[in-house]
mmCIF file of C-alpha atoms (C1' of nucleotides) in Angstrom:
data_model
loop_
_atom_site.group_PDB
_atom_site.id
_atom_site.type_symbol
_atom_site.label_atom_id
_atom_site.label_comp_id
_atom_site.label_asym_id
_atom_site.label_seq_id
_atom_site.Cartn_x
_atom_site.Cartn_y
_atom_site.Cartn_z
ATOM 1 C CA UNK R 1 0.000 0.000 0.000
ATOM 2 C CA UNK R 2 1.352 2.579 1.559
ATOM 3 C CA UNK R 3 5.258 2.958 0.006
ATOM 4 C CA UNK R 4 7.191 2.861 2.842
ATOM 5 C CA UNK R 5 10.372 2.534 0.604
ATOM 6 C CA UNK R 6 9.867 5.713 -1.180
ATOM 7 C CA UNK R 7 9.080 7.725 1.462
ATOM 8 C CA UNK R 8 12.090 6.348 3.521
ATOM 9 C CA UNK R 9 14.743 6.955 0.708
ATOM 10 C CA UNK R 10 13.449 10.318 -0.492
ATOM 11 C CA UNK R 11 14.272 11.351 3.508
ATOM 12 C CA UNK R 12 17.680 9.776 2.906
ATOM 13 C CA UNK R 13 17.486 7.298 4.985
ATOM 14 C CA UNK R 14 20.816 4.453 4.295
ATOM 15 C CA UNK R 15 19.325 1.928 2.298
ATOM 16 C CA UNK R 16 20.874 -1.803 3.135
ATOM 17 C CA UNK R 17 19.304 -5.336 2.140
ATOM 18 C CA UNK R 18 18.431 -5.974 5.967
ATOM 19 C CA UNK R 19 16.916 -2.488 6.453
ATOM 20 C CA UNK R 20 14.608 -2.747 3.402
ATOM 21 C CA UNK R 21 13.378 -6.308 4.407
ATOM 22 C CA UNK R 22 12.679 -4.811 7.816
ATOM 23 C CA UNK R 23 10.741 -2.007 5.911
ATOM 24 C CA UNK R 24 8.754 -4.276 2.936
ATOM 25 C CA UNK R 25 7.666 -6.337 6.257
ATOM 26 C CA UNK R 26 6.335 -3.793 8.170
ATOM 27 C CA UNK R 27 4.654 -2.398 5.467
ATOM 28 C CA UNK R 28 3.106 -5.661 3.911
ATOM 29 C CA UNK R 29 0.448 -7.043 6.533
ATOM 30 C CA UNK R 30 -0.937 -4.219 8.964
ATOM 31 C CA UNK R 31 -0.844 -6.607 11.622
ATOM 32 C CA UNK R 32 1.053 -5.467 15.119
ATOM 33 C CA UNK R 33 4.402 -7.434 14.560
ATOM 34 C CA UNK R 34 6.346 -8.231 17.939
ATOM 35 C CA UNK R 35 10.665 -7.340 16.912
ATOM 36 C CA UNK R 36 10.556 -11.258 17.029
ATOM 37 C CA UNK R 37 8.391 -11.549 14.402
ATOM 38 C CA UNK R 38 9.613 -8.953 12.239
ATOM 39 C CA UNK R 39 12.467 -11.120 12.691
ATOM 40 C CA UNK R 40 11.329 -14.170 11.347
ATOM 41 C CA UNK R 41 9.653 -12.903 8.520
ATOM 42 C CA UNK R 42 12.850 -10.822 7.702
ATOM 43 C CA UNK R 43 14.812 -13.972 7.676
ATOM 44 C CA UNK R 44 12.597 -15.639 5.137
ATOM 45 C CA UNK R 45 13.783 -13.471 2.922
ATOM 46 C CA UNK R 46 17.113 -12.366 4.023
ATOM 47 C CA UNK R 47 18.518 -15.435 6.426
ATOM 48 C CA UNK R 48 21.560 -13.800 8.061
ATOM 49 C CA UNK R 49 19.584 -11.079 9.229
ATOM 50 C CA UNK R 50 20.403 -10.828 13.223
ATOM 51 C CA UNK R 51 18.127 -9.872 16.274
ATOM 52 C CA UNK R 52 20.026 -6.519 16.599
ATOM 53 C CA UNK R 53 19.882 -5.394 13.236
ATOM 54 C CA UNK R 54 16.306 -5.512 13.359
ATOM 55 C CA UNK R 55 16.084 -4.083 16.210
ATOM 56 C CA UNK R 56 18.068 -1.148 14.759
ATOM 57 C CA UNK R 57 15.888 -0.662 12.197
ATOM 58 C CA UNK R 58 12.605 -0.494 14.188
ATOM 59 C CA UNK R 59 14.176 1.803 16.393
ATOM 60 C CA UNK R 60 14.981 4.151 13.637
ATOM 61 C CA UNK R 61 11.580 3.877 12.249
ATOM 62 C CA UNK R 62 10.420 4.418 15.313
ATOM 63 C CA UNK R 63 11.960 7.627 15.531
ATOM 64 C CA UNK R 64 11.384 9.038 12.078
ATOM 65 C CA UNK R 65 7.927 8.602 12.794
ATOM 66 C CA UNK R 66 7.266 5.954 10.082
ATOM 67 C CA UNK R 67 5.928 3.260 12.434
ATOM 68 C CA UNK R 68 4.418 3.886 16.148
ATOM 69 C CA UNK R 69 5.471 1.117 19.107
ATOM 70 C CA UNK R 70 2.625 -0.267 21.169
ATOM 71 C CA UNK R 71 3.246 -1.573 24.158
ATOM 72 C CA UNK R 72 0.226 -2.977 25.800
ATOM 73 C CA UNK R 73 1.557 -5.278 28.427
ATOM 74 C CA UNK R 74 4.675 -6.373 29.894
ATOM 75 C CA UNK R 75 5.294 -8.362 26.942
ATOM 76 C CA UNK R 76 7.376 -7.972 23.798
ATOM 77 C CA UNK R 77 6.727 -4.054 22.519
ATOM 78 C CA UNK R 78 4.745 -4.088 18.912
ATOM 79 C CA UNK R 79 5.289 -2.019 15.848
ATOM 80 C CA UNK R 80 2.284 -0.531 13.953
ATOM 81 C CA UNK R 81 3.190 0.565 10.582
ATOM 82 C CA UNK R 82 -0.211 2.664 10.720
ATOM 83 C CA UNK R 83 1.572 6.147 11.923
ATOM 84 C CA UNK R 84 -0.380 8.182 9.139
ATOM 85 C CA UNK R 85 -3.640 8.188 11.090
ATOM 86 C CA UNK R 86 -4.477 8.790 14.840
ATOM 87 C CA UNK R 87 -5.425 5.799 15.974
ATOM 88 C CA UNK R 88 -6.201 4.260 19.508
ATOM 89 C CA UNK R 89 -5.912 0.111 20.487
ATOM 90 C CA UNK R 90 -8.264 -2.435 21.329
ATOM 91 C CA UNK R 91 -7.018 -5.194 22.985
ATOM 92 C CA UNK R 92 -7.815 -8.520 23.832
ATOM 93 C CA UNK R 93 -6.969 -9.454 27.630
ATOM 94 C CA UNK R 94 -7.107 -12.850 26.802
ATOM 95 C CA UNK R 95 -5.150 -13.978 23.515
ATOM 96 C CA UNK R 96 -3.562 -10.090 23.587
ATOM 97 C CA UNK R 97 -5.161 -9.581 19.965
ATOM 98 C CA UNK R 98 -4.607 -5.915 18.909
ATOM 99 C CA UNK R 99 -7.141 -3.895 16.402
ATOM 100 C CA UNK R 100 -6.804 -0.556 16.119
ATOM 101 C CA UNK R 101 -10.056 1.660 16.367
ATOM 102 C CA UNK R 102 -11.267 5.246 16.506
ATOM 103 C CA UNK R 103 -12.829 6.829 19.385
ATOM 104 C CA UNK R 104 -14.901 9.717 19.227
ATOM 105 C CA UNK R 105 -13.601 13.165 19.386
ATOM 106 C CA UNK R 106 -10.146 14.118 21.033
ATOM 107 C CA UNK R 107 -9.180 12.511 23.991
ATOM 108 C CA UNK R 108 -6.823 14.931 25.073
ATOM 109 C CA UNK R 109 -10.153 17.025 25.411
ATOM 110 C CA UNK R 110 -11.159 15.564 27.995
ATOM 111 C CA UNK R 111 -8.741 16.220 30.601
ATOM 112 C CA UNK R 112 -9.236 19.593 32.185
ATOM 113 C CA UNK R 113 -6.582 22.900 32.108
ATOM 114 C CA UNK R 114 -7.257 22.660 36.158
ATOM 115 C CA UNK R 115 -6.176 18.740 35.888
ATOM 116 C CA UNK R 116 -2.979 18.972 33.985
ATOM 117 C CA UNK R 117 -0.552 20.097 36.935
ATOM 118 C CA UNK R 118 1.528 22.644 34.681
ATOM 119 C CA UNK R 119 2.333 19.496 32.401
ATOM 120 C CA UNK R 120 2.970 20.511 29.107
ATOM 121 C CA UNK R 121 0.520 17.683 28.053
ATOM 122 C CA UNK R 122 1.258 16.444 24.138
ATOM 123 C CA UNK R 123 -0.645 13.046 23.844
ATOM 124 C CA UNK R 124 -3.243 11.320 25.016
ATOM 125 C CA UNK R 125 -2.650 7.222 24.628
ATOM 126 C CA UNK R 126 -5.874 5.248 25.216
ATOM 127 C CA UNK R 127 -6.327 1.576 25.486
ATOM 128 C CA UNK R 128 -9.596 -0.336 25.639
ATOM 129 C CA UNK R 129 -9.309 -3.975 27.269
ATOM 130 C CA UNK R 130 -11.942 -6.411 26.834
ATOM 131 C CA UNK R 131 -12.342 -9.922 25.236
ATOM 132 C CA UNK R 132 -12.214 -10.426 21.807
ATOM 133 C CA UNK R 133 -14.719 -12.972 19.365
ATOM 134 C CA UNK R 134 -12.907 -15.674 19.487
ATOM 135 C CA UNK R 135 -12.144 -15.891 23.278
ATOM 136 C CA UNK R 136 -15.254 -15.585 24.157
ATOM 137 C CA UNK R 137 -16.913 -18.182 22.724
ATOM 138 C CA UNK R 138 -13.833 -20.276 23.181
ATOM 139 C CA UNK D 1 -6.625 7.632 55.240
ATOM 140 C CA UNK D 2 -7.597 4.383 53.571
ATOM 141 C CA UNK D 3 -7.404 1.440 56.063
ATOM 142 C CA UNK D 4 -5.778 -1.440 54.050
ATOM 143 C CA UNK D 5 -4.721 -3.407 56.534
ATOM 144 C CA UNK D 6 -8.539 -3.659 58.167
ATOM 145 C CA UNK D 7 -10.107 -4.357 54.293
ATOM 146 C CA UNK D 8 -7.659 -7.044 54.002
ATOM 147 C CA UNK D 9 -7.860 -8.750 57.091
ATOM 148 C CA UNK D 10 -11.791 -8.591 57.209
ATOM 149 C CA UNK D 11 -11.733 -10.392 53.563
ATOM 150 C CA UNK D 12 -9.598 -12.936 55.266
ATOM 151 C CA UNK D 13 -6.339 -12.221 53.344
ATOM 152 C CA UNK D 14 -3.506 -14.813 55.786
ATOM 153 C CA UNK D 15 -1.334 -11.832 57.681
ATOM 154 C CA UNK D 16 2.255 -12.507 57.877
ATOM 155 C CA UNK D 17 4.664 -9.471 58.559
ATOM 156 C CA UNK D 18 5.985 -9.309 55.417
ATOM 157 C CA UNK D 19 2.774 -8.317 53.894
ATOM 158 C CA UNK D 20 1.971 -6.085 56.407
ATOM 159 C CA UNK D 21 4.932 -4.049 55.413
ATOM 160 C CA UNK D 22 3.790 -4.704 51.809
ATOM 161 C CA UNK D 23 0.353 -3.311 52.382
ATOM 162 C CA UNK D 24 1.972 -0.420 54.985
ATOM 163 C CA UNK D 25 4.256 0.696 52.906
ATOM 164 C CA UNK D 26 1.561 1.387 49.900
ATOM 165 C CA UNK D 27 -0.850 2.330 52.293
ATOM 166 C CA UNK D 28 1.267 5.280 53.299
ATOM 167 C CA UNK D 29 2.564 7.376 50.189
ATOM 168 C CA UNK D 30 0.364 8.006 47.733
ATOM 169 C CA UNK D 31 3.265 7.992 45.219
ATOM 170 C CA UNK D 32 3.377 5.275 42.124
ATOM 171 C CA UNK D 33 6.148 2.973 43.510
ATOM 172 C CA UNK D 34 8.178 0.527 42.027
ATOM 173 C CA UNK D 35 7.924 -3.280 42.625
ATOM 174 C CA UNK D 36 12.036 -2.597 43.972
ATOM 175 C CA UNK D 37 11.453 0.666 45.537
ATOM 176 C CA UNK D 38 8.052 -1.119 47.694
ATOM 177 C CA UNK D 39 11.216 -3.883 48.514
ATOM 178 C CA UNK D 40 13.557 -1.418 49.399
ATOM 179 C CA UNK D 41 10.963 0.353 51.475
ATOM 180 C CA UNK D 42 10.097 -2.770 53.387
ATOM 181 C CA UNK D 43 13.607 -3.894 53.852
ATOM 182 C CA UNK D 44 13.417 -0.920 55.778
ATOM 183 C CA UNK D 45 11.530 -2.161 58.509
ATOM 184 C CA UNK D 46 11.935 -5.884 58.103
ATOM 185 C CA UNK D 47 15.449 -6.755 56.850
ATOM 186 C CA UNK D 48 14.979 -9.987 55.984
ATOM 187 C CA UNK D 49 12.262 -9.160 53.353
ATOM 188 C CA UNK D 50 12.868 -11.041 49.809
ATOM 189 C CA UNK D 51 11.917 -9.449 46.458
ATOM 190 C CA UNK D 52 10.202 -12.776 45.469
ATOM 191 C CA UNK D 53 7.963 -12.185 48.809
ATOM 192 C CA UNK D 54 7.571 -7.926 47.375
ATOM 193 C CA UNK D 55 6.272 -9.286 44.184
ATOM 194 C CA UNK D 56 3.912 -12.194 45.376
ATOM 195 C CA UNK D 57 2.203 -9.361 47.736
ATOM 196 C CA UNK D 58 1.735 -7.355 45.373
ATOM 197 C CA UNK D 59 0.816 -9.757 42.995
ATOM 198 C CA UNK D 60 -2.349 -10.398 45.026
ATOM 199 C CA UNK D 61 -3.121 -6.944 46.131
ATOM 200 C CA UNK D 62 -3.769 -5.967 42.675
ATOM 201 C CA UNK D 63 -6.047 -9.546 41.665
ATOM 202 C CA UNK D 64 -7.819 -8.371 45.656
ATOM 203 C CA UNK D 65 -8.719 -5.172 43.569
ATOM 204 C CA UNK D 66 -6.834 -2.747 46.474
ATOM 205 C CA UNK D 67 -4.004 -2.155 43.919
ATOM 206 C CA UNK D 68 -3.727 -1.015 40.798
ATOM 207 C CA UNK D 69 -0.698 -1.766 37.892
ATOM 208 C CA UNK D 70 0.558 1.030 36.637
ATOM 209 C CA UNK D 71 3.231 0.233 33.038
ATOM 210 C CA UNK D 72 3.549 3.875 31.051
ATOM 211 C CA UNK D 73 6.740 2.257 29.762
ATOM 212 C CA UNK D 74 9.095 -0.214 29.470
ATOM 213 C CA UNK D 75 10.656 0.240 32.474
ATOM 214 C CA UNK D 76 9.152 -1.422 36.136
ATOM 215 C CA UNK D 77 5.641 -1.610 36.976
ATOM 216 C CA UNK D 78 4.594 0.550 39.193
ATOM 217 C CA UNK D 79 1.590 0.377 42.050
ATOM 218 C CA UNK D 80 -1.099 3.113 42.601
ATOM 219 C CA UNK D 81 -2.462 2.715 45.918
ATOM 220 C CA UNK D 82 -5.460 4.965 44.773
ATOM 221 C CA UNK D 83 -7.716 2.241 43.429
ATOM 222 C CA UNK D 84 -10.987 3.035 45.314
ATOM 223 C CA UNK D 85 -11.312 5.865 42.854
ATOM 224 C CA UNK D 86 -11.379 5.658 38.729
ATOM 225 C CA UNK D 87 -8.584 7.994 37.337
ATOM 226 C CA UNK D 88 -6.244 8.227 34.556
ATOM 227 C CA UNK D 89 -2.555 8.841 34.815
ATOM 228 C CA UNK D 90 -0.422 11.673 33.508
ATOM 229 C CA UNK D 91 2.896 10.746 32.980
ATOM 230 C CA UNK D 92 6.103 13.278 32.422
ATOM 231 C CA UNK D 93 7.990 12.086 29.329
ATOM 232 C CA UNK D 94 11.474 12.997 30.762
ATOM 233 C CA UNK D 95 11.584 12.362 34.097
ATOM 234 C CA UNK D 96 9.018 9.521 34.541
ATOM 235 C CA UNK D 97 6.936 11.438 37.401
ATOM 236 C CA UNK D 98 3.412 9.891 37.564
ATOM 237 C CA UNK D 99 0.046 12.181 38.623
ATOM 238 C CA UNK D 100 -3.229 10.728 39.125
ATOM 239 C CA UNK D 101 -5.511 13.064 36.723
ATOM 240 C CA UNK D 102 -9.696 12.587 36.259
ATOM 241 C CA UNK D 103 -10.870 13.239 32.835
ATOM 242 C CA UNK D 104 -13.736 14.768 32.487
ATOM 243 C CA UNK D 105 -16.960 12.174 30.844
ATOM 244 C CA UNK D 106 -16.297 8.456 30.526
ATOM 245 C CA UNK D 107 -13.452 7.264 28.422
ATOM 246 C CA UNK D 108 -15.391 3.941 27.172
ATOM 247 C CA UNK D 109 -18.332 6.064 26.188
ATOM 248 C CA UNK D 110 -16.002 7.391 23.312
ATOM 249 C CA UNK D 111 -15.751 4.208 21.428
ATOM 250 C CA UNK D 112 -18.792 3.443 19.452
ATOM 251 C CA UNK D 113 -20.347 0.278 19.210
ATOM 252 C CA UNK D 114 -19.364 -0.087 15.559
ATOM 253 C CA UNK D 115 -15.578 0.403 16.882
ATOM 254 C CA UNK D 116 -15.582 -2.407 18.801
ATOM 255 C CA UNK D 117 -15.590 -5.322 16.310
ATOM 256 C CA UNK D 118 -17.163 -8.017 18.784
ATOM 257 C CA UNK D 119 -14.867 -7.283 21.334
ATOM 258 C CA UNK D 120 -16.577 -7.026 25.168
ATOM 259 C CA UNK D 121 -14.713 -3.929 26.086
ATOM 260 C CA UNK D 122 -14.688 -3.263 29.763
ATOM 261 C CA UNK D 123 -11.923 -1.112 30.398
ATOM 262 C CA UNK D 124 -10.251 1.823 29.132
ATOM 263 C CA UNK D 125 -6.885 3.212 29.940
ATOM 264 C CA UNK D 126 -5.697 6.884 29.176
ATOM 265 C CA UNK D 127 -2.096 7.863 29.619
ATOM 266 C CA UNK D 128 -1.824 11.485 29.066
ATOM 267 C CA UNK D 129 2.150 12.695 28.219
ATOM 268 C CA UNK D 130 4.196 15.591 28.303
ATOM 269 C CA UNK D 131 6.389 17.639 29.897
ATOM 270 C CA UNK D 132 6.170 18.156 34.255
ATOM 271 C CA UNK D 133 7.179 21.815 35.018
ATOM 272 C CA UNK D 134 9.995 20.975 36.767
ATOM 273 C CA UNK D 135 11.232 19.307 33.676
ATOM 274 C CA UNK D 136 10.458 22.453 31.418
ATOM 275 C CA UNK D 137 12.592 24.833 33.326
ATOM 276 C CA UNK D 138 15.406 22.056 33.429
ATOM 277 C "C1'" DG N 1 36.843 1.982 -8.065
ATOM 278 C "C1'" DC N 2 38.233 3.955 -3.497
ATOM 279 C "C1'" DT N 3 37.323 5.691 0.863
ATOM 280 C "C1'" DT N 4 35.006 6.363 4.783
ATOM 281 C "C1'" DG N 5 31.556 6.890 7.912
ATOM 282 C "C1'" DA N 6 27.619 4.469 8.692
ATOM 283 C "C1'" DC N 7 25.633 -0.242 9.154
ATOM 284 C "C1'" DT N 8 25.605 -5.171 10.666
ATOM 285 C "C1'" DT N 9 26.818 -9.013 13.520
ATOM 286 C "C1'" DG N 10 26.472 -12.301 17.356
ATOM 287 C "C1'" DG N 11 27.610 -12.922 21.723
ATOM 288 C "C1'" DA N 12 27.694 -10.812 26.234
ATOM 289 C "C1'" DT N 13 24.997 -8.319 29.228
ATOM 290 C "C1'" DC N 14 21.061 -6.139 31.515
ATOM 291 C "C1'" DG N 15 16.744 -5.387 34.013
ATOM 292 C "C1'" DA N 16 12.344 -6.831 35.347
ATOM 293 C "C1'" DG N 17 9.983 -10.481 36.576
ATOM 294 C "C1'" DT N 18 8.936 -15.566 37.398
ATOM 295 C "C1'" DC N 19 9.795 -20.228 39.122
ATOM 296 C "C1'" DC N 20 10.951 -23.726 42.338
ATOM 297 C "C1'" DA N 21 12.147 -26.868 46.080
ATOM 298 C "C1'" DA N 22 13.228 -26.362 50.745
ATOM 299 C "C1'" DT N 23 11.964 -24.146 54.905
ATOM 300 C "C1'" DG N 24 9.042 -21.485 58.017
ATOM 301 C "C1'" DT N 25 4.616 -20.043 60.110
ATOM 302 C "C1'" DA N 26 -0.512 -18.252 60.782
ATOM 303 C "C1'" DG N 27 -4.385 -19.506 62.590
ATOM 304 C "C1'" DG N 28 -8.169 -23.041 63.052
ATOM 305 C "C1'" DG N 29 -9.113 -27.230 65.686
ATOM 306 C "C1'" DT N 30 -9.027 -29.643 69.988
ATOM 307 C "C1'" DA J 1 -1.947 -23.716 75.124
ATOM 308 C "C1'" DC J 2 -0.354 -26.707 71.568
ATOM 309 C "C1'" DC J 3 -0.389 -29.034 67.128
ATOM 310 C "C1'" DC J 4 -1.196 -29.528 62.308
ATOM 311 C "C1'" DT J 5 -1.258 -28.361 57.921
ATOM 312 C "C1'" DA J 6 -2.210 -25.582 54.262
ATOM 313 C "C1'" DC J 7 -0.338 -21.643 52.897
ATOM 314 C "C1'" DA J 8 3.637 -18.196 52.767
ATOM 315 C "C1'" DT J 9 8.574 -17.088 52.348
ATOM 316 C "C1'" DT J 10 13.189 -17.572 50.633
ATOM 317 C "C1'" DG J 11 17.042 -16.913 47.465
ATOM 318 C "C1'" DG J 12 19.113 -18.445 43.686
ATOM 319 C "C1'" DA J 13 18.453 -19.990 39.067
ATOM 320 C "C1'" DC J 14 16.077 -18.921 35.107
ATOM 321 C "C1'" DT J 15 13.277 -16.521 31.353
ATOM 322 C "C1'" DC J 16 12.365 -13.076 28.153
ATOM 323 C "C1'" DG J 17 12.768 -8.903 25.768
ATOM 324 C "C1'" DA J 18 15.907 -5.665 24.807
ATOM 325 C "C1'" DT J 19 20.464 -3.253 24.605
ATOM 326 C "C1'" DC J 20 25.505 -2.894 24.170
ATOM 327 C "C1'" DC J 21 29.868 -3.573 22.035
ATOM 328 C "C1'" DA J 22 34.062 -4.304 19.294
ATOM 329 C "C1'" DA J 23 35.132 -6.214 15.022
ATOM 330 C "C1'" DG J 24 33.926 -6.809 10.382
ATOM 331 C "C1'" DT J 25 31.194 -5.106 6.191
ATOM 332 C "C1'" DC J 26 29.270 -2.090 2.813
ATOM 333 C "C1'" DA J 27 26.468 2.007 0.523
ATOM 334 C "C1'" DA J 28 27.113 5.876 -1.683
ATOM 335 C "C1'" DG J 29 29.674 10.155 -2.735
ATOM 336 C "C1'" DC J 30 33.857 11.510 -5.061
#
DNA sequence: GCTTGACTTGGATCGAGTCCAATGTAGGGT
DNA sequence: ACCCTACATTGGACTCGATCCAAGTCAAGC
């Protein structure tokens, strides 16, 4: 969809076989990839790719705003290549299924000039538990 | 304020000095402490305290419901004491400080039904970031 | 094509948290 | 008061995700 590539290059970004493998992942499935499984799908294509590398290139991602981290539990951080559009997460408490969804208005609205303790307050980061389809029935 | 010890015992939770310093020592501040800085508070006034001990107390406090986990990152968990009342947490992006902060409406109300793809949603969590004015000035 | 500064590698290391078998003890029963 | 036993504690080993590092490699500008 999106290209990823293009955008990364025209913003000069190094280009190397294990950095555009991490990038033509990320950017294939919109699923919320763990850095392990980034990993494993980067080594289908590119075998010698290592742990670190990948986690290089996430990192650097990361920071160039191309792909936002999740981290909705004490568990292994994910990447979610959908950094174009505000976005919130639903998650599953039991299988840890991720969607992303899109409340209603601004929730940085909500908190009050009186509640914001002379924070300089950016972002607002909301995440809905509950139990997903599958688990439920299951 | 709160008497912890008293809810716990009357719901029959076993007493054993080490989780009365637990349960003292988060029944006192109403700071967000770490699972290591509620050990090295105890160790304060029972040497002998393990960190296995710290984290089984705790452990149960929050599935008792008097407890709250608190993860804005990827660093340590960290315990909110303050779970008799529903609040949202505003976290300082340099420094880590933690406030309690109450939003004004409900959170889950924002999420339409057609945003919730099946999913029973029962919670949601807000983590508002910024800066803290102490941080600012820095 | 050379050069060089940036990138990659894998193995060591780290930090938070969990697990476990051995030991200790709270609190109900008598 | 004392005993029993089910439950709690201990500390050291272990897990898991992530980060660090020094040595080797390579993309891209000249």
């Amino acid at each position: 969809m999106s290209d990823l590539l293009a955008r990364l290059r025209v913003r000069g970004w190094r280009m190397t076989a294990q950095r555009r493998v991490v990038a033509e992942v990320l950017d294939g499935d919109h699923v919320h990839l763990t850095a392990d499984e980034v990993h494993a799908r980067a080594v289908k294509r590119l075998p010698e790719i290592s742990r670190a590398t990948v986690y290089n290139a996430l990192g650097e991602l990361v920071s160039l705003g191309e792909v936002l981290e999740v981290s909705t539990d004490r568990r292994a951080k994910r990447y979610d290549p959908n950094a174009h559009r505000p976005h919130q997460h639903l998650v599953c408490a039991r299988c840890g299924a991720i969607r992303d969804v899109h409340p209603v208005g601004d929730p940085l609205a909500a908190l009050p000039q009186a509640e914001r303790f002379g924070f300089t307050v950016s972002e607002a980061e909301v995440t809905y538990r509950g139990v997903c389809p599958g688990c439920v029935t299951a």
